[in-house]
Coordinates of C-alpha atoms and ligand atoms in Angstrom, one line a residue:
M1 CA -0.1 0.0 0.0
S2 CA 1.2 3.6 -0.5
H3 CA 3.0 6.0 2.0
D4 CA -0.4 7.5 2.8
M5 CA -1.6 5.3 5.9
P6 CA -3.2 6.3 9.1
K7 CA -1.0 6.5 12.4
G8 CA -3.7 5.1 14.4
R9 CA -4.1 1.2 15.3
R10 CA -5.8 -0.9 12.7
I11 CA -9.3 -1.9 13.7
Y12 CA -10.9 -3.9 11.0
E13 CA -9.7 -4.8 7.4
G14 CA -12.8 -5.1 4.8
K15 CA -12.5 -5.8 1.2
A16 CA -12.3 -2.4 -0.1
K17 CA -11.5 -0.4 3.1
V18 CA -9.5 -0.5 6.4
L19 CA -10.7 0.9 9.4
F20 CA -7.8 2.7 12.0
E21 CA -8.5 4.1 15.5
G22 CA -9.0 7.9 15.1
P23 CA -7.4 10.9 17.0
E24 CA -10.4 11.2 19.6
D25 CA -12.6 9.1 21.2
G26 CA -15.5 8.1 19.1
T27 CA -13.8 8.6 15.9
L28 CA -12.4 6.2 13.4
V29 CA -10.1 6.8 10.1
Q30 CA -11.6 4.9 7.1
Y31 CA -9.0 4.0 4.7
F32 CA -9.9 3.7 0.9
K33 CA -7.7 0.9 -0.8
D34 CA -7.5 0.0 -4.3
D35 CA -8.8 -3.8 -3.9
T36 CA -11.5 -4.7 -5.6
T37 CA -13.4 -7.8 -5.2
A38 CA -16.9 -9.5 -6.4
F39 CA -18.7 -12.7 -5.9
N40 CA -18.0 -12.7 -2.3
A41 CA -14.3 -12.2 -3.0
G42 CA -14.2 -15.0 -5.2
K43 CA -12.8 -12.2 -7.7
H44 CA -9.9 -9.9 -6.6
E45 CA -7.8 -7.2 -8.3
I46 CA -6.0 -4.2 -7.3
M47 CA -7.5 -1.2 -9.7
S48 CA -4.6 1.3 -9.3
G49 CA -6.4 4.6 -8.2
K50 CA -9.8 3.3 -7.4
G51 CA -9.8 4.0 -3.7
I52 CA -9.0 7.8 -4.5
L53 CA -12.1 8.1 -6.9
N54 CA -14.2 6.1 -4.3
L55 CA -13.1 8.4 -1.4
R56 CA -14.1 11.8 -3.4
I57 CA -17.2 10.4 -4.8
S58 CA -18.5 9.3 -1.6
E59 CA -17.5 12.4 0.3
F60 CA -19.3 14.2 -2.3
I61 CA -22.6 12.1 -2.2
F62 CA -22.5 12.1 1.6
A63 CA -22.3 15.9 2.0
E64 CA -25.1 16.4 -0.6
L65 CA -27.3 14.2 1.6
E66 CA -26.2 15.7 4.9
K67 CA -27.7 19.0 3.2
I68 CA -31.1 17.5 3.0
G69 CA -31.0 16.4 6.5
V70 CA -29.5 12.8 6.1
P71 CA -27.2 12.1 9.5
T72 CA -23.8 10.6 8.4
H73 CA -20.7 9.1 10.0
F74 CA -18.6 11.7 7.8
I75 CA -16.6 14.2 9.7
E76 CA -13.6 15.5 7.2
T77 CA -11.3 14.3 4.5
I78 CA -7.8 13.8 5.9
S79 CA -6.1 12.6 2.7
P80 CA -7.0 11.6 -0.7
R81 CA -7.6 8.0 0.8
Q82 CA -8.6 8.9 4.2
Q83 CA -11.7 10.0 5.9
L84 CA -12.2 10.9 9.5
I85 CA -15.8 9.3 10.7
R86 CA -17.7 8.9 13.7
A87 CA -17.5 5.4 15.0
A88 CA -20.7 3.7 14.6
E89 CA -22.2 0.4 15.8
I90 CA -22.9 -1.0 12.4
I91 CA -26.2 -2.7 12.1
P92 CA -25.7 -5.8 10.0
L93 CA -27.9 -5.3 7.3
E94 CA -27.1 -4.2 3.8
V95 CA -30.2 -1.9 2.5
V96 CA -30.4 -2.0 -1.1
M97 CA -32.7 0.5 -3.1
R98 CA -33.9 -0.4 -6.6
N99 CA -35.1 1.8 -9.4
I100 CA -34.4 -0.3 -12.4
A101 CA -34.1 -4.2 -12.6
A102 CA -30.7 -5.6 -12.5
G103 CA -28.2 -8.0 -10.9
S104 CA -29.4 -10.4 -8.3
L105 CA -33.3 -9.0 -8.7
V106 CA -33.2 -10.0 -12.2
K107 CA -31.9 -13.7 -11.4
R108 CA -34.1 -14.1 -8.6
L109 CA -37.6 -13.3 -10.4
G110 CA -36.8 -13.8 -13.7
L111 CA -36.9 -10.0 -15.1
T112 CA -35.1 -8.5 -17.7
E113 CA -31.9 -6.1 -16.8
G114 CA -33.4 -2.8 -17.4
D115 CA -36.8 -3.0 -17.1
A116 CA -38.0 0.1 -15.0
L117 CA -39.8 -0.6 -11.5
P118 CA -43.3 0.6 -10.9
R119 CA -41.8 2.5 -7.8
P120 CA -38.6 2.2 -5.8
L121 CA -38.1 -1.2 -4.2
V122 CA -36.4 -1.6 -0.9
E123 CA -34.5 -4.8 0.1
F124 CA -32.6 -6.1 3.3
Y125 CA -29.5 -8.6 3.3
Y126 CA -28.3 -10.0 6.2
K127 CA -24.7 -9.1 6.5
D128 CA -22.5 -11.8 6.8
D129 CA -19.9 -13.0 4.3
A130 CA -19.9 -16.3 5.4
L131 CA -23.6 -17.0 4.6
G132 CA -22.9 -14.9 1.5
D133 CA -25.6 -12.1 2.6
P134 CA -28.7 -13.7 2.3
L135 CA -32.0 -11.8 1.1
I136 CA -34.2 -11.2 4.4
S137 CA -37.6 -9.8 5.1
E138 CA -38.8 -6.9 7.8
D139 CA -39.9 -10.0 9.7
H140 CA -36.4 -11.7 10.2
I141 CA -35.2 -8.5 11.3
A142 CA -37.8 -8.3 14.0
V143 CA -37.5 -12.1 14.9
F144 CA -33.8 -11.7 15.0
N145 CA -33.7 -8.4 16.4
L146 CA -31.2 -7.0 14.0
C147 CA -32.5 -3.4 15.1
S148 CA -35.7 -2.1 16.6
A149 CA -38.7 -1.4 15.0
E150 CA -38.2 2.4 15.4
E151 CA -34.8 2.2 14.1
L152 CA -36.2 -0.1 10.8
A153 CA -38.7 2.7 10.3
E154 CA -36.1 5.4 10.4
I155 CA -33.8 3.4 8.1
V156 CA -36.4 2.8 5.4
T157 CA -37.5 6.5 5.7
L158 CA -33.6 7.8 5.2
A159 CA -33.2 4.9 2.3
K160 CA -36.0 6.3 0.3
K161 CA -34.9 10.2 0.8
I162 CA -31.3 8.8 -0.2
N163 CA -32.4 7.5 -3.3
Q164 CA -34.9 10.3 -4.4
R165 CA -32.0 12.6 -3.8
M166 CA -29.2 10.5 -5.5
V167 CA -31.6 9.9 -8.4
E168 CA -31.9 13.5 -9.4
M169 CA -28.2 14.1 -8.5
F170 CA -27.0 11.5 -10.8
A171 CA -29.4 12.5 -13.7
D172 CA -28.5 15.9 -13.6
V173 CA -25.2 14.7 -14.9
G174 CA -26.8 12.2 -17.5
I175 CA -26.4 9.0 -15.1
R176 CA -29.1 6.7 -14.5
L177 CA -29.2 5.5 -10.8
V178 CA -30.1 1.7 -11.2
D179 CA -29.7 0.5 -7.5
F180 CA -27.3 0.7 -5.0
K181 CA -26.6 -0.4 -1.2
L182 CA -26.4 1.3 1.9
E183 CA -25.3 0.3 5.4
F184 CA -26.4 2.2 8.6
G185 CA -25.0 2.5 12.1
R186 CA -25.9 3.7 15.7
V187 CA -23.8 6.4 17.0
K188 CA -24.3 7.6 20.9
S189 CA -24.6 11.2 21.8
D190 CA -25.5 12.8 25.3
D191 CA -29.3 12.7 23.8
G192 CA -29.3 9.1 23.2
T193 CA -28.6 7.1 20.2
R194 CA -29.3 7.9 16.6
I195 CA -29.1 6.0 13.2
V196 CA -26.4 7.6 10.9
L197 CA -25.5 6.8 7.0
A198 CA -22.1 4.7 7.4
D199 CA -19.6 2.8 5.0
E200 CA -19.5 4.6 1.7
I201 CA -21.5 5.5 -1.4
S202 CA -19.3 4.8 -4.6
P203 CA -19.7 3.3 -8.1
D204 CA -18.3 -0.1 -5.8
S205 CA -21.9 -0.2 -4.5
C206 CA -24.3 1.7 -7.2
R207 CA -25.3 0.6 -10.5
L208 CA -24.8 3.7 -12.8
W209 CA -25.7 3.8 -16.2
D210 CA -25.1 6.6 -18.9
I211 CA -28.5 7.9 -19.9
D212 CA -28.1 8.1 -23.6
S213 CA -26.0 4.8 -24.3
N214 CA -26.8 2.5 -21.1
E215 CA -23.0 2.1 -20.9
K216 CA -22.0 0.4 -17.4
M217 CA -20.1 3.0 -15.3
D218 CA -19.9 0.9 -12.1
K219 CA -18.4 -2.2 -10.5
D220 CA -20.4 -4.5 -12.9
R221 CA -17.3 -3.5 -15.4
F222 CA -15.4 -5.4 -13.2
R223 CA -18.1 -8.3 -12.4
Q224 CA -18.5 -8.8 -16.1
N225 CA -15.1 -8.2 -17.3
L226 CA -16.0 -5.5 -19.5
G227 CA -12.6 -3.5 -18.9
G228 CA -12.1 -0.1 -18.2
M229 CA -13.5 0.2 -14.7
V230 CA -11.3 2.8 -13.0
D231 CA -11.8 4.8 -16.3
A232 CA -15.5 4.6 -15.9
Y233 CA -15.2 5.9 -12.1
Q234 CA -13.1 8.7 -13.6
Q235 CA -15.8 9.8 -15.9
V236 CA -18.3 9.5 -12.9
A237 CA -16.3 11.9 -10.8
E238 CA -15.6 14.3 -13.8
R239 CA -19.3 14.6 -14.3
L240 CA -19.8 15.2 -10.8
G241 CA -17.3 18.1 -11.2
L242 CA -14.8 16.4 -8.9
M243 CA -11.9 15.7 -10.8
S244 CA -9.8 18.8 -10.4
D245 CA -9.8 18.2 -6.5
I246 CA -8.5 15.0 -7.3
E247 CA -5.8 16.0 -10.0
E248 CA -4.5 18.6 -7.3
A249 CA -4.5 15.7 -4.6
Ligands
LIG301 N1 -24.1 -4.3 -3.3 C1 -23.1 -3.9 -2.8 N2 -22.4 -5.1 -2.0 C2 -22.8 -6.5 -1.7 C3 -23.9 -6.7 -2.8 C4 -24.6 -5.8 -3.5 O1 -22.4 -2.8 -2.8 O2 -22.3 -7.1 -1.1 C5 -24.7 -3.2 -4.6 C6 -24.6 -3.8 -6.1 O3 -23.5 -3.0 -6.3 C7 -25.9 -3.0 -6.6 C8 -26.9 -3.3 -5.5 O4 -25.9 -3.3 -4.3 O5 -25.4 -1.7 -6.7 C9 -27.4 -4.6 -5.9 O6 -26.8 -5.6 -5.8 P1 -27.6 -7.2 -6.0 O7 -28.1 -7.5 -5.2 O8 -28.1 -6.9 -7.6 O9 -26.4 -7.9 -6.3 P2 -25.1 -8.2 -7.3 O10 -25.8 -8.7 -8.5 O11 -24.3 -7.2 -7.1 O12 -24.5 -9.6 -6.8

């Protein structure tokens, strides 16, 4: 890895990011790697420069979401690969929002990729790599107490609000937001525990298609061996107006 590494103790290493102890209690440093995985890490490659692009794209989206009142774990960017974040207790759910049929939904229900859905669809997956992140229902969440009913209601409200804003944000730059994955966590403060948006939102976790050509601008380029994955992520950053920051970094 590069010299741009956090000083603190390494707390957790995921597939695309590493978490380090932050400078103050209740903070962590989230380090974005170039590692790219798919099929539950069955496919793995280093894609040079990907981490820097994902950090900047995710930072931009989180900032836009904060503006409309979505609480997030993001505090500040420290370096091209490092973000200071609030430590959150991650709720073991992958919340997927879908606008257009693609990926596992197409396979599971025999749909055609590209079919518009009548309205945005919210799905929950149990976050467990060993089990391959199985699809679960609201009742599984309740029975196995993955979060409280109040927390789940808050998560669904936030996920729909996030989807609405992100659809607009990407449509403004000629990109169709097909689907994406969100993670939420609990942050403790003096007035109790609140739900925040955590992890990242980047072309690793979204499906993004060019509005005119339907060309894929996301991790499906890697999953489906289409090539040009980093160039596509760079195009997403470029359209969002973020490339000048990245070139200066
Ligand atoms: N996704 C993700 N991490 C996962 C699984 C899915 O970020 O572990 C994202 C994926 O990039 C896509 C959306 O969630 O934008 C829906 O993924 P899907 O269920 O279709 O699964 P996939 O086809 O990616 O296996």
